[in-house]
Amino acid sequence: MSDRPLTIWEQAQQKGYSRRDFLRFCSWLAAAAGIPTSAIGQVVRAMDSKPRPPIVWFHFQECTCCSESFLRSSHPLVADLLLDQISLDYTETLQAAAGKQAEESLQNTMKKYKGQYLMLVEGAVPLADGGIYCCIGGRTALDIVTEAAAGAKAIVCWGSCASNGCIQAANPNPTGATPIHQVISGTPIVNVPGCPPIGEVMAATIVYLLAFDHLPQLDQLGRPKAFYSRRVHDSCYRRPNYDAGLFVEAWDDENAKRGYCLYKMGCRGPVTYNDCGITRWNNGVSFPIQSGHGCIGCSEARFWDNGPFYRHLPSFPGFGIETTADKVGLAIGAITAAGIAAHAVLTNIRKHKLIQQEIEESEPPTASNEGGT
Amino acid sequence: MATRIVVDPVTRIEGHLRIEAEVKDGKIVDAYSAGTMVRGFEKILIGRDPRDAWAFAERVCGVCTTVHALASVRTVENALGITVPPNAELVRNLMFCAQYMQDHVVHFYHLHALDWVDVVSALKADPAKTSEIARSISSWPKTSPKYFGDVQARLAKFVESGQLGIFANGYWGHKAYKLPPEVNLLGAAHYIEALEWQKEIVKIHTIFGGKNPHPNYLVGGMPCALNIDEANALNAERLAQVGTLLDQAQQFVEQVYIPDLLAVASYYKDWAAIGGGLTNYLAYGDLPTNGYGDPSKFKFPRGAILNRDLGKVHEVDGRDPDQVQEHVAHSWYEYSGGDKQALHPWQGETNLKYTGPPPPYEHLDVDRKYSWLKAPRWKNHPMEVGPLARLLVAYASGSGEVKELVDGALKSLGVAVTALYSTLGRTAARGLETKLIARWAKEFYAQLLSNIKNGDTRMFDGSHWDPSTWPAEAKGVGMTEAPRGALAHWIVIKDRMIANYQLVVPTTWNASPRDSQGQMASYETALVGTPVESLEQPLELLRTIHSFDPCLACAVHLYDESGRHVHRVTFD
C-alpha cells in the first residue's frame, strides 16, 4: 500500500476522466454544498490535492436506518462515493471482512491514518451497568468509541441516536443510552440528526468535509446550518393553508384530500428544524407532510417524549411558561409554544381570533403519556 | 480436539451478532449464536398512546423498515376491532412488496454476494466472455464487452490505489470461491447496478409514506389521501410513478437478480447439501387479498410444517397460549417462576439480567447464558422462519403459483426438492419469492386503480380513532411476514394506554440461543456440519449465517426501576 493515497484528481485521471469532466464534477460539488460559482476554483484545488479520505463507520445502539438512508443518496451516488471518493475502511453493514479481519481493518486505519481519518457514528452508547448493553468483539461501545475518537480528525454523528439519543434514550431510557457528544470531548463533532437523516443530506455532509476540509457552519446544537436552520413549517409547501386557517380536521376528510395543513393532526413542523421541505426525500420525491402525515419531529432532541404524536402541539398558551426541574420534558413544549405564538402573531394578525380559539381548545402538555386527545 | 472460533462482529448484517463455533476436522461440530446489543424498547412503549406505537416499533429496524409499523398498526386494529378500507390494505401491500424487493436485492448483492463472488478475481476476467455469459442468461440491456471492461477498469484502479475500503481484508482467493473470473465480474458489475437500483424502488414508500427509511403509517388506514383531481394528494402523477417503479422493479428482478442467482447457484450445488438446519418451518403469512381478517386469502399462506412433512400444514394461532412461547434458560433474563418456564407473550415476564463475562471478554460462557435474545418456540419446537419457510408452507398448502415456480427452478438447476433444505435453498427461496412479489405487486396496483375508477377513494376508517370509543381493556395480536420471516406484535391496552407491548421477531426465532430443553434454533443447527476449511478465514460459516439474512437490531426484555419484571419484548 502506498503511504500517500491517490488524490481524487489522480484517480479521476486513472479512470479516464478528462479535466473537463473533473471540473464539471467540482462545479456540481460546489452546487451541492451551496458554494457560489466564484468559489469553484477553491473546490477544484481542494479536489486536486486530496487523497481518498479514510473513513470508519460505527454502529452502536441503532436500527441501521441511517446506513440505509445513506444508500439512498442520489447525488452523489453511493457507489461513486464508495469506489471513487472515499475509502470506507470499516462498516459492519457493507464490509466484506468479518470478525477478526474486520477488526484488523479498523485497527490498521486507526494506526496508519491517526489524526486523519473521519469517524462516522450511527447509534447511541449505553452507559448503564458498565456498558454491557452493547458489545462488539467483546468490547463495550464506550470503549470502542473512546479509542476511535482519540485519533479521528472529526466525528459525524449520523441520525438522532448518535446526535441526541433518539428512541433508546426515550423515557425511561433503560440502558442509559447517551449521544456521542456527551461521551467524547476534544474531537470536533458534527451532528446530523433525523430518524434517519435524509440520504442526500448525509452524502452532502461527507462531500462538504471532503471538498473543503473544514467543518460546515454549525448551529449551537452542532448541526450543519445548511440543512437545519429552517423549521419544516417555514419551508412547507402547505404553509399557505396554515396562514389561511385551512386545516385537515380528520384523517382522510375532504380537507385531507385537498392537501390542507396538518397542524391540527399533530404536525411537528412548527418545532422541527430539518431540510424535509426543501431537499425532500429520496431524490425529492416527497416528504411526510406531502404524503399526508404530519411531521413527527424526528430530528429534534427528545421528540419521542414530546407526544402523543396526534395531539396537536400545545398551542399558544402564551409566553413565559414556567417549568420545574421534574418537568424537563416540558421545556421543549414551552419553547415551542412561545415560538409558535410569536410566529403566528407576527405573521398573521388576522388569525388572532382563530389562535385564541386554539389556545382554549388545546390542552397544556403533561409529563405523563396520556392516551387520547 | 475441537477448536473454538469466534466471529464478532458478524458483518454484512443488521445489528450485533456474535458466533462462537467449535470446529473439528474441518467441520463445525457445535455453535452458539449471541445477540450482543439491547435497547429497552418495551419499557419505552409502556404508557404511550397505542396509535403512536407504530412509529416506535418501526424504529426497531431500519433495514426491514415498515414491517414493524405494519405489524404494529395491525396489532392495535386487532385489539380495537378496526377493519381498514380496501385501498389502505392495497397501499400496505404495495409498500410490503416494495420493501421485499429492495431488501432481498440488497441482501443478495450487498450482504450475501461477497460470500460467493470474489471481486478480486474479477480483475482477471475477459470482459468479452462476461458479456457472452450475461447475454446467454438474460435480456438485460447493459451487457456489452465495453460495459464490463469499464467496470473492470474501475475495480482495477480501486484495487491499485491500495485503499481497498469496504473490500479490505476479505477472504479473497479462498479455495471455497468457485466462480470463474468472468462470473465474478458479472457479480461485481451488478453489485454496483443493484446499489443504484435499490434507491429507486423505495420511492414507493416515499410516495405513500413520505420517506424511506421509516415511512409513515396510521392506525385505521393510511395517511396518504387519494384525490385524482388534486395536486396535493395521491393523484394520477403519483400513481403513475408507482406503476413505472413497479415495472422497472419487475424488470430488474427478472432480468438481473434471478438470472444471477441461478448462475451463481449452478457453481455451488454442493451447498444444496449444507446448512439445512431445523426441520420445522413457520409462516404467519401475509399479503391479504380479502382483508387482513381472512388469512385463507393471503398470497403467502399461514401455517407450520413439522419434520419436513409437506403433506401436513399445521394451523397457527397467535392467541393460543400454548403455541408461541419464549424461553430464557440461556438468555440474559430471569423468570420469577424459574428459568425452565416458557411463557406466551401475553404472560411474558422478564428481568434483564446480564450474567456474562465482564467486557472486554474473549469467550462467552456458553454453558450458561450467552445472548440478549430470548428463545421463542412454537408448541415447544424450534422453528425456522423466513423465505424458505414461506415458500414451503405455500408449497405444502397447494399454491399452484408457488409450486410451478419452485419446481421450475429445481428443474433448471437439476436438483431435487430436498435441495431446498440447505444454505443454497434458503438463498434461492429468497430470490424466487421476490419474483412472485414483483408479479403480485402489479396485481395490487391494478386493483387500486380499479377501486379508484369505481369511485372508492377511502383510505381510513375513523370509527375507533377517538379513544373514547375504546373499551377499558383490549388485547391484540398483529402478524405479518417480515422479509426475514414471521413477525408478530402483542399488545394490551388499558385505560387508553399501552399496558404491555411485545414483539417476537424473525431473527429471534432463527438466531435464538438454546431453550430450557437445550434445543438449538436455526442458526446453531444449520452451522453444525458446515465446513470450515481455514480457521482463520471462516468463509463458509458466513455463507450459512448470511443465508438467513440476520437482522439483530434488538432483543429487549424489561424490568422496572426496582429491578422487578414488568414486560418483555424481542426484536430482530
PDB file of N, CA and C in Angstrom, chain A residues 1 5 14 52 59-61 63-64 71-72 80 83-84 88 92 95-97 99-101 132-133 135 137-138 168 172 195 237 252 257 282 285 287 291 304-305 308-310 369 372, chain B residues 8-9 11-12 14 16 36 38-39 43 47-48 52 54 59 62 154 157-158 161-163 165-166 169 198 206-207 210-212 227 232 238 354 360-361 457 459 467 496-497 536:
ATOM      1  N   MET A   1       0.836  -1.206   0.000  1.00  0.00           N
ATOM      2  CA  MET A   1       0.000   0.000   0.000  1.00  0.00           C
ATOM      3  C   MET A   1       0.868   1.253   0.000  1.00  0.00           C
ATOM      4  N   PRO A   5      -2.260   8.007  -0.321  1.00  0.00           N
ATOM      5  CA  PRO A   5      -3.335   7.599  -1.217  1.00  0.00           C
ATOM      6  C   PRO A   5      -3.427   8.576  -2.388  1.00  0.00           C
ATOM      7  N   GLN A  14      -6.888   8.386 -13.746  1.00  0.00           N
ATOM      8  CA  GLN A  14      -6.692   6.954 -13.965  1.00  0.00           C
ATOM      9  C   GLN A  14      -7.942   6.314 -14.547  1.00  0.00           C
ATOM     10  N   ARG A  52      -8.098   9.996  -1.263  1.00  0.00           N
ATOM     11  CA  ARG A  52      -9.401   9.472  -0.823  1.00  0.00           C
ATOM     12  C   ARG A  52      -9.372   9.340   0.687  1.00  0.00           C
ATOM     13  N   HIS A  59     -21.413   1.272  14.398  1.00  0.00           N
ATOM     14  CA  HIS A  59     -22.815   1.013  14.727  1.00  0.00           C
ATOM     15  C   HIS A  59     -22.908   0.658  16.201  1.00  0.00           C
ATOM     16  N   PHE A  60     -23.705   1.393  16.918  1.00  0.00           N
ATOM     17  CA  PHE A  60     -23.910   1.029  18.327  1.00  0.00           C
ATOM     18  C   PHE A  60     -25.391   0.734  18.564  1.00  0.00           C
ATOM     19  N   GLN A  61     -26.055   1.493  19.431  1.00  0.00           N
ATOM     20  CA  GLN A  61     -27.484   1.242  19.640  1.00  0.00           C
ATOM     21  C   GLN A  61     -28.261   1.988  18.566  1.00  0.00           C
ATOM     22  N   CYS A  63     -30.715   1.235  14.563  1.00  0.00           N
ATOM     23  CA  CYS A  63     -31.501   0.285  13.774  1.00  0.00           C
ATOM     24  C   CYS A  63     -31.002   0.201  12.351  1.00  0.00           C
ATOM     25  N   THR A  64     -29.872   0.867  12.042  1.00  0.00           N
ATOM     26  CA  THR A  64     -29.269   0.850  10.711  1.00  0.00           C
ATOM     27  C   THR A  64     -30.071   1.652   9.685  1.00  0.00           C
ATOM     28  N   LEU A  71     -27.498   4.914   1.753  1.00  0.00           N
ATOM     29  CA  LEU A  71     -27.500   4.157   0.490  1.00  0.00           C
ATOM     30  C   LEU A  71     -28.500   4.715  -0.513  1.00  0.00           C
ATOM     31  N   ARG A  72     -29.471   5.489  -0.025  1.00  0.00           N
ATOM     32  CA  ARG A  72     -30.495   6.031  -0.917  1.00  0.00           C
ATOM     33  C   ARG A  72     -30.063   7.326  -1.600  1.00  0.00           C
ATOM     34  N   ASP A  80     -20.485   5.675  -6.325  1.00  0.00           N
ATOM     35  CA  ASP A  80     -19.395   6.586  -6.695  1.00  0.00           C
ATOM     36  C   ASP A  80     -18.608   7.024  -5.466  1.00  0.00           C
ATOM     37  N   LEU A  83     -16.556   3.852  -4.237  1.00  0.00           N
ATOM     38  CA  LEU A  83     -15.482   3.362  -5.100  1.00  0.00           C
ATOM     39  C   LEU A  83     -14.483   4.446  -5.463  1.00  0.00           C
ATOM     40  N   ASP A  84     -14.954   5.665  -5.541  1.00  0.00           N
ATOM     41  CA  ASP A  84     -14.092   6.686  -6.136  1.00  0.00           C
ATOM     42  C   ASP A  84     -13.716   7.841  -5.210  1.00  0.00           C
ATOM     43  N   LEU A  88     -13.989   3.722   2.613  1.00  0.00           N
ATOM     44  CA  LEU A  88     -14.765   3.307   3.785  1.00  0.00           C
ATOM     45  C   LEU A  88     -14.135   2.027   4.328  1.00  0.00           C
ATOM     46  N   GLU A  92     -19.751  -2.178   9.511  1.00  0.00           N
ATOM     47  CA  GLU A  92     -20.286  -3.522   9.714  1.00  0.00           C
ATOM     48  C   GLU A  92     -21.357  -3.884   8.701  1.00  0.00           C
ATOM     49  N   GLN A  95     -19.004  -4.070   4.792  1.00  0.00           N
ATOM     50  CA  GLN A  95     -17.657  -4.537   4.505  1.00  0.00           C
ATOM     51  C   GLN A  95     -17.590  -6.049   4.289  1.00  0.00           C
ATOM     52  N   ALA A  96     -16.659  -6.437   3.425  1.00  0.00           N
ATOM     53  CA  ALA A  96     -16.503  -7.848   3.108  1.00  0.00           C
ATOM     54  C   ALA A  96     -15.992  -8.617   4.318  1.00  0.00           C
ATOM     55  N   ALA A  97     -15.043  -8.053   5.022  1.00  0.00           N
ATOM     56  CA  ALA A  97     -14.417  -8.770   6.128  1.00  0.00           C
ATOM     57  C   ALA A  97     -15.359  -8.872   7.326  1.00  0.00           C
ATOM     58  N   GLY A  99     -15.550 -10.340  11.704  1.00  0.00           N
ATOM     59  CA  GLY A  99     -14.809 -10.779  12.883  1.00  0.00           C
ATOM     60  C   GLY A  99     -13.424 -10.170  12.973  1.00  0.00           C
ATOM     61  N   LYS A 100     -12.440 -11.070  13.146  1.00  0.00           N
ATOM     62  CA  LYS A 100     -11.066 -10.651  13.357  1.00  0.00           C
ATOM     63  C   LYS A 100     -10.551  -9.763  12.222  1.00  0.00           C
ATOM     64  N   GLN A 101     -10.849 -10.157  10.987  1.00  0.00           N
ATOM     65  CA  GLN A 101     -10.347  -9.381   9.845  1.00  0.00           C
ATOM     66  C   GLN A 101     -10.980  -7.993   9.789  1.00  0.00           C
ATOM     67  N   ILE A 132     -22.652  -2.975  29.308  1.00  0.00           N
ATOM     68  CA  ILE A 132     -22.870  -4.339  28.801  1.00  0.00           C
ATOM     69  C   ILE A 132     -24.013  -4.447  27.801  1.00  0.00           C
ATOM     70  N   TYR A 133     -24.762  -3.372  27.590  1.00  0.00           N
ATOM     71  CA  TYR A 133     -25.920  -3.473  26.694  1.00  0.00           C
ATOM     72  C   TYR A 133     -25.555  -3.314  25.230  1.00  0.00           C
ATOM     73  N   CYS A 135     -22.077  -4.634  23.084  1.00  0.00           N
ATOM     74  CA  CYS A 135     -20.688  -5.072  22.966  1.00  0.00           C
ATOM     75  C   CYS A 135     -20.404  -5.542  21.551  1.00  0.00           C
ATOM     76  N   GLY A 137     -17.224  -7.419  19.397  1.00  0.00           N
ATOM     77  CA  GLY A 137     -15.926  -8.081  19.529  1.00  0.00           C
ATOM     78  C   GLY A 137     -15.513  -8.200  20.988  1.00  0.00           C
ATOM     79  N   GLY A 138     -16.508  -8.311  21.870  1.00  0.00           N
ATOM     80  CA  GLY A 138     -16.226  -8.470  23.287  1.00  0.00           C
ATOM     81  C   GLY A 138     -15.932  -7.174  24.021  1.00  0.00           C
ATOM     82  N   GLN A 168     -33.884   4.892  22.043  1.00  0.00           N
ATOM     83  CA  GLN A 168     -33.461   4.141  23.241  1.00  0.00           C
ATOM     84  C   GLN A 168     -33.242   5.069  24.443  1.00  0.00           C
ATOM     85  N   PRO A 172     -38.143   5.468  29.813  1.00  0.00           N
ATOM     86  CA  PRO A 172     -37.199   5.766  30.905  1.00  0.00           C
ATOM     87  C   PRO A 172     -35.741   5.454  30.579  1.00  0.00           C
ATOM     88  N   CYS A 195     -34.426  10.736  11.937  1.00  0.00           N
ATOM     89  CA  CYS A 195     -34.630   9.302  12.143  1.00  0.00           C
ATOM     90  C   CYS A 195     -35.235   8.698  10.894  1.00  0.00           C
ATOM     91  N   TYR A 237     -44.649  23.394   1.792  1.00  0.00           N
ATOM     92  CA  TYR A 237     -45.471  23.896   0.688  1.00  0.00           C
ATOM     93  C   TYR A 237     -46.945  24.016   1.092  1.00  0.00           C
ATOM     94  N   ASP A 252     -58.243  11.641   6.256  1.00  0.00           N
ATOM     95  CA  ASP A 252     -58.959  11.273   5.027  1.00  0.00           C
ATOM     96  C   ASP A 252     -60.239  12.086   4.824  1.00  0.00           C
ATOM     97  N   LYS A 257     -57.986  15.472   1.555  1.00  0.00           N
ATOM     98  CA  LYS A 257     -57.952  15.203   0.115  1.00  0.00           C
ATOM     99  C   LYS A 257     -57.601  16.460  -0.685  1.00  0.00           C
ATOM    100  N   ASN A 282     -35.628  10.952  -0.783  1.00  0.00           N
ATOM    101  CA  ASN A 282     -35.424  10.004  -1.875  1.00  0.00           C
ATOM    102  C   ASN A 282     -35.394  10.712  -3.226  1.00  0.00           C
ATOM    103  N   VAL A 285     -38.655  13.129  -3.996  1.00  0.00           N
ATOM    104  CA  VAL A 285     -39.962  12.575  -4.371  1.00  0.00           C
ATOM    105  C   VAL A 285     -41.094  13.121  -3.502  1.00  0.00           C
ATOM    106  N   PHE A 287     -42.147  14.222   1.026  1.00  0.00           N
ATOM    107  CA  PHE A 287     -41.741  14.229   2.427  1.00  0.00           C
ATOM    108  C   PHE A 287     -43.007  13.964   3.240  1.00  0.00           C
ATOM    109  N   SER A 291     -47.065  13.584   1.818  1.00  0.00           N
ATOM    110  CA  SER A 291     -47.772  12.314   1.712  1.00  0.00           C
ATOM    111  C   SER A 291     -48.863  12.174   2.763  1.00  0.00           C
ATOM    112  N   TRP A 304     -39.385  11.781  20.990  1.00  0.00           N
ATOM    113  CA  TRP A 304     -40.237  10.645  21.370  1.00  0.00           C
ATOM    114  C   TRP A 304     -41.048  10.958  22.626  1.00  0.00           C
ATOM    115  N   ASP A 305     -40.521  11.809  23.460  1.00  0.00           N
ATOM    116  CA  ASP A 305     -41.221  12.128  24.706  1.00  0.00           C
ATOM    117  C   ASP A 305     -42.057  13.393  24.579  1.00  0.00           C
ATOM    118  N   PRO A 308     -48.321  12.641  22.879  1.00  0.00           N
ATOM    119  CA  PRO A 308     -48.586  11.772  21.739  1.00  0.00           C
ATOM    120  C   PRO A 308     -48.518  12.547  20.416  1.00  0.00           C
ATOM    121  N   PHE A 309     -48.165  11.813  19.369  1.00  0.00           N
ATOM    122  CA  PHE A 309     -47.924  12.464  18.089  1.00  0.00           C
ATOM    123  C   PHE A 309     -49.166  13.107  17.485  1.00  0.00           C
ATOM    124  N   TYR A 310     -50.338  12.555  17.816  1.00  0.00           N
ATOM    125  CA  TYR A 310     -51.538  13.065  17.141  1.00  0.00           C
ATOM    126  C   TYR A 310     -52.272  14.127  17.945  1.00  0.00           C
ATOM    127  N   ASN A 369     -47.836  10.142  29.643  1.00  0.00           N
ATOM    128  CA  ASN A 369     -48.226   9.852  28.286  1.00  0.00           C
ATOM    129  C   ASN A 369     -49.687   9.442  28.288  1.00  0.00           C
ATOM    130  N   GLY A 372     -55.137   9.235  24.058  1.00  0.00           N
ATOM    131  CA  GLY A 372     -56.239  10.049  23.566  1.00  0.00           C
ATOM    132  C   GLY A 372     -55.921  11.521  23.501  1.00  0.00           C
TER     133      GLY A 372
ATOM    134  N   ASP B   8     -16.982 -12.097  15.542  1.00  0.00           N
ATOM    135  CA  ASP B   8     -17.662 -10.981  16.204  1.00  0.00           C
ATOM    136  C   ASP B   8     -16.859  -9.720  15.899  1.00  0.00           C
ATOM    137  N   PRO B   9     -17.415  -8.805  15.148  1.00  0.00           N
ATOM    138  CA  PRO B   9     -18.783  -8.763  14.643  1.00  0.00           C
ATOM    139  C   PRO B   9     -18.979  -9.612  13.391  1.00  0.00           C
ATOM    140  N   THR B  11     -20.366  -9.341  10.086  1.00  0.00           N
ATOM    141  CA  THR B  11     -20.669  -8.146   9.286  1.00  0.00           C
ATOM    142  C   THR B  11     -21.634  -8.496   8.154  1.00  0.00           C
ATOM    143  N   ARG B  12     -21.979  -7.458   7.391  1.00  0.00           N
ATOM    144  CA  ARG B  12     -22.965  -7.561   6.313  1.00  0.00           C
ATOM    145  C   ARG B  12     -24.288  -8.135   6.822  1.00  0.00           C
ATOM    146  N   GLU B  14     -27.701  -6.738   9.735  1.00  0.00           N
ATOM    147  CA  GLU B  14     -28.168  -5.643  10.566  1.00  0.00           C
ATOM    148  C   GLU B  14     -27.911  -6.039  12.004  1.00  0.00           C
ATOM    149  N   HIS B  16     -25.948  -6.517  15.886  1.00  0.00           N
ATOM    150  CA  HIS B  16     -24.741  -7.023  16.520  1.00  0.00           C
ATOM    151  C   HIS B  16     -24.884  -8.504  16.848  1.00  0.00           C
ATOM    152  N   THR B  36     -25.649  -9.233  20.940  1.00  0.00           N
ATOM    153  CA  THR B  36     -24.846  -8.546  21.953  1.00  0.00           C
ATOM    154  C   THR B  36     -25.273  -7.097  22.186  1.00  0.00           C
ATOM    155  N   VAL B  38     -28.837  -4.596  23.320  1.00  0.00           N
ATOM    156  CA  VAL B  38     -30.256  -4.397  23.642  1.00  0.00           C
ATOM    157  C   VAL B  38     -30.504  -2.909  23.828  1.00  0.00           C
ATOM    158  N   ARG B  39     -31.774  -2.524  23.668  1.00  0.00           N
ATOM    159  CA  ARG B  39     -32.099  -1.095  23.770  1.00  0.00           C
ATOM    160  C   ARG B  39     -33.185  -0.780  24.793  1.00  0.00           C
ATOM    161  N   LYS B  43     -40.043  -1.215  27.523  1.00  0.00           N
ATOM    162  CA  LYS B  43     -40.211  -0.324  28.659  1.00  0.00           C
ATOM    163  C   LYS B  43     -40.590   1.069  28.161  1.00  0.00           C
ATOM    164  N   GLY B  47     -47.229   2.922  28.546  1.00  0.00           N
ATOM    165  CA  GLY B  47     -47.819   4.197  28.910  1.00  0.00           C
ATOM    166  C   GLY B  47     -48.034   5.134  27.742  1.00  0.00           C
ATOM    167  N   ARG B  48     -47.644   4.709  26.545  1.00  0.00           N
ATOM    168  CA  ARG B  48     -47.815   5.589  25.386  1.00  0.00           C
ATOM    169  C   ARG B  48     -49.204   5.397  24.769  1.00  0.00           C
ATOM    170  N   ASP B  52     -49.602   5.740  18.567  1.00  0.00           N
ATOM    171  CA  ASP B  52     -48.207   6.137  18.293  1.00  0.00           C
ATOM    172  C   ASP B  52     -47.275   4.932  18.156  1.00  0.00           C
ATOM    173  N   TRP B  54     -46.814   2.419  16.300  1.00  0.00           N
ATOM    174  CA  TRP B  54     -46.168   2.029  15.032  1.00  0.00           C
ATOM    175  C   TRP B  54     -44.855   2.780  14.816  1.00  0.00           C
ATOM    176  N   ARG B  59     -38.922   1.758  14.491  1.00  0.00           N
ATOM    177  CA  ARG B  59     -37.504   2.036  14.749  1.00  0.00           C
ATOM    178  C   ARG B  59     -36.755   0.840  15.310  1.00  0.00           C
ATOM    179  N   GLY B  62     -34.246  -0.499  10.778  1.00  0.00           N
ATOM    180  CA  GLY B  62     -34.239   0.388   9.626  1.00  0.00           C
ATOM    181  C   GLY B  62     -33.903  -0.324   8.335  1.00  0.00           C
ATOM    182  N   ARG B 154     -12.561   0.133 -13.543  1.00  0.00           N
ATOM    183  CA  ARG B 154     -12.870   0.887 -12.337  1.00  0.00           C
ATOM    184  C   ARG B 154     -12.419   0.120 -11.094  1.00  0.00           C
ATOM    185  N   LYS B 157      -8.515   0.143 -10.825  1.00  0.00           N
ATOM    186  CA  LYS B 157      -7.985   1.390 -10.269  1.00  0.00           C
ATOM    187  C   LYS B 157      -8.197   1.428  -8.760  1.00  0.00           C
ATOM    188  N   PHE B 158      -9.359   0.952  -8.377  1.00  0.00           N
ATOM    189  CA  PHE B 158      -9.691   0.927  -6.962  1.00  0.00           C
ATOM    190  C   PHE B 158      -8.682   0.069  -6.198  1.00  0.00           C
ATOM    191  N   SER B 161      -5.129   1.489  -6.056  1.00  0.00           N
ATOM    192  CA  SER B 161      -4.937   2.653  -5.185  1.00  0.00           C
ATOM    193  C   SER B 161      -4.399   2.235  -3.819  1.00  0.00           C
ATOM    194  N   GLY B 162      -4.529   0.945  -3.523  1.00  0.00           N
ATOM    195  CA  GLY B 162      -4.055   0.476  -2.226  1.00  0.00           C
ATOM    196  C   GLY B 162      -5.048   0.694  -1.104  1.00  0.00           C
ATOM    197  N   GLN B 163      -6.081   1.455  -1.378  1.00  0.00           N
ATOM    198  CA  GLN B 163      -7.122   1.649  -0.367  1.00  0.00           C
ATOM    199  C   GLN B 163      -8.311   0.786  -0.764  1.00  0.00           C
ATOM    200  N   GLY B 165     -10.894  -0.071   1.029  1.00  0.00           N
ATOM    201  CA  GLY B 165     -12.188   0.330   1.584  1.00  0.00           C
ATOM    202  C   GLY B 165     -13.021  -0.846   2.052  1.00  0.00           C
ATOM    203  N   ILE B 166     -14.285  -0.939   1.585  1.00  0.00           N
ATOM    204  CA  ILE B 166     -15.179  -1.998   2.072  1.00  0.00           C
ATOM    205  C   ILE B 166     -14.722  -3.391   1.659  1.00  0.00           C
ATOM    206  N   ASN B 169      -9.386  -6.731   3.416  1.00  0.00           N
ATOM    207  CA  ASN B 169      -9.315  -7.858   4.341  1.00  0.00           C
ATOM    208  C   ASN B 169     -10.380  -8.929   4.120  1.00  0.00           C
ATOM    209  N   GLN B 198     -31.670   0.018  -6.015  1.00  0.00           N
ATOM    210  CA  GLN B 198     -32.430  -0.137  -4.771  1.00  0.00           C
ATOM    211  C   GLN B 198     -32.983   1.188  -4.243  1.00  0.00           C
ATOM    212  N   THR B 206     -41.879   6.405  -0.333  1.00  0.00           N
ATOM    213  CA  THR B 206     -41.855   7.866  -0.230  1.00  0.00           C
ATOM    214  C   THR B 206     -43.174   8.456  -0.710  1.00  0.00           C
ATOM    215  N   ILE B 207     -43.702   7.901  -1.779  1.00  0.00           N
ATOM    216  CA  ILE B 207     -44.957   8.411  -2.325  1.00  0.00           C
ATOM    217  C   ILE B 207     -46.106   8.172  -1.335  1.00  0.00           C
ATOM    218  N   GLY B 210     -44.193   9.133   2.601  1.00  0.00           N
ATOM    219  CA  GLY B 210     -43.473  10.385   2.800  1.00  0.00           C
ATOM    220  C   GLY B 210     -41.970  10.282   2.899  1.00  0.00           C
ATOM    221  N   LYS B 211     -41.419   9.112   3.163  1.00  0.00           N
ATOM    222  CA  LYS B 211     -39.974   8.971   3.268  1.00  0.00           C
ATOM    223  C   LYS B 211     -39.591   7.504   3.335  1.00  0.00           C
ATOM    224  N   ASN B 212     -38.337   7.257   3.067  1.00  0.00           N
ATOM    225  CA  ASN B 212     -37.770   5.931   3.298  1.00  0.00           C
ATOM    226  C   ASN B 212     -36.303   6.137   3.619  1.00  0.00           C
ATOM    227  N   ASN B 227     -56.857  11.581  -4.170  1.00  0.00           N
ATOM    228  CA  ASN B 227     -57.726  12.516  -4.882  1.00  0.00           C
ATOM    229  C   ASN B 227     -57.115  12.770  -6.251  1.00  0.00           C
ATOM    230  N   ASN B 232     -52.307  18.261  -4.411  1.00  0.00           N
ATOM    231  CA  ASN B 232     -51.727  17.981  -3.102  1.00  0.00           C
ATOM    232  C   ASN B 232     -52.156  16.638  -2.514  1.00  0.00           C
ATOM    233  N   ARG B 238     -48.709  10.773  -9.176  1.00  0.00           N
ATOM    234  CA  ARG B 238     -48.095   9.948  -8.123  1.00  0.00           C
ATOM    235  C   ARG B 238     -48.309   8.458  -8.398  1.00  0.00           C
ATOM    236  N   TYR B 354     -27.837  -9.531  33.139  1.00  0.00           N
ATOM    237  CA  TYR B 354     -26.592  -9.928  32.474  1.00  0.00           C
ATOM    238  C   TYR B 354     -25.744 -10.746  33.428  1.00  0.00           C
ATOM    239  N   PRO B 360     -13.762  -6.178  28.585  1.00  0.00           N
ATOM    240  CA  PRO B 360     -13.631  -6.982  27.358  1.00  0.00           C
ATOM    241  C   PRO B 360     -13.483  -8.464  27.656  1.00  0.00           C
ATOM    242  N   TYR B 361     -14.120  -9.281  26.816  1.00  0.00           N
ATOM    243  CA  TYR B 361     -14.056 -10.729  27.017  1.00  0.00           C
ATOM    244  C   TYR B 361     -13.607 -11.426  25.735  1.00  0.00           C
ATOM    245  N   THR B 457     -62.380   5.980  -2.945  1.00  0.00           N
ATOM    246  CA  THR B 457     -61.093   6.608  -2.617  1.00  0.00           C
ATOM    247  C   THR B 457     -60.827   6.576  -1.111  1.00  0.00           C
ATOM    248  N   MET B 459     -59.388   5.777   2.439  1.00  0.00           N
ATOM    249  CA  MET B 459     -58.058   5.331   2.838  1.00  0.00           C
ATOM    250  C   MET B 459     -57.976   5.132   4.359  1.00  0.00           C
ATOM    251  N   PRO B 467     -60.226   7.770  21.261  1.00  0.00           N
ATOM    252  CA  PRO B 467     -60.059   6.838  22.382  1.00  0.00           C
ATOM    253  C   PRO B 467     -61.312   6.675  23.237  1.00  0.00           C
ATOM    254  N   ARG B 496     -56.774   3.382  27.757  1.00  0.00           N
ATOM    255  CA  ARG B 496     -56.331   4.138  26.574  1.00  0.00           C
ATOM    256  C   ARG B 496     -54.816   4.209  26.412  1.00  0.00           C
ATOM    257  N   MET B 497     -54.120   3.468  27.226  1.00  0.00           N
ATOM    258  CA  MET B 497     -52.655   3.484  27.131  1.00  0.00           C
ATOM    259  C   MET B 497     -52.130   2.081  26.908  1.00  0.00           C
ATOM    260  N   GLU B 536      -8.797 -19.477  10.180  1.00  0.00           N
ATOM    261  CA  GLU B 536      -8.549 -18.035  10.154  1.00  0.00           C
ATOM    262  C   GLU B 536      -9.535 -17.306   9.247  1.00  0.00           C
TER     263      GLU B 536
END
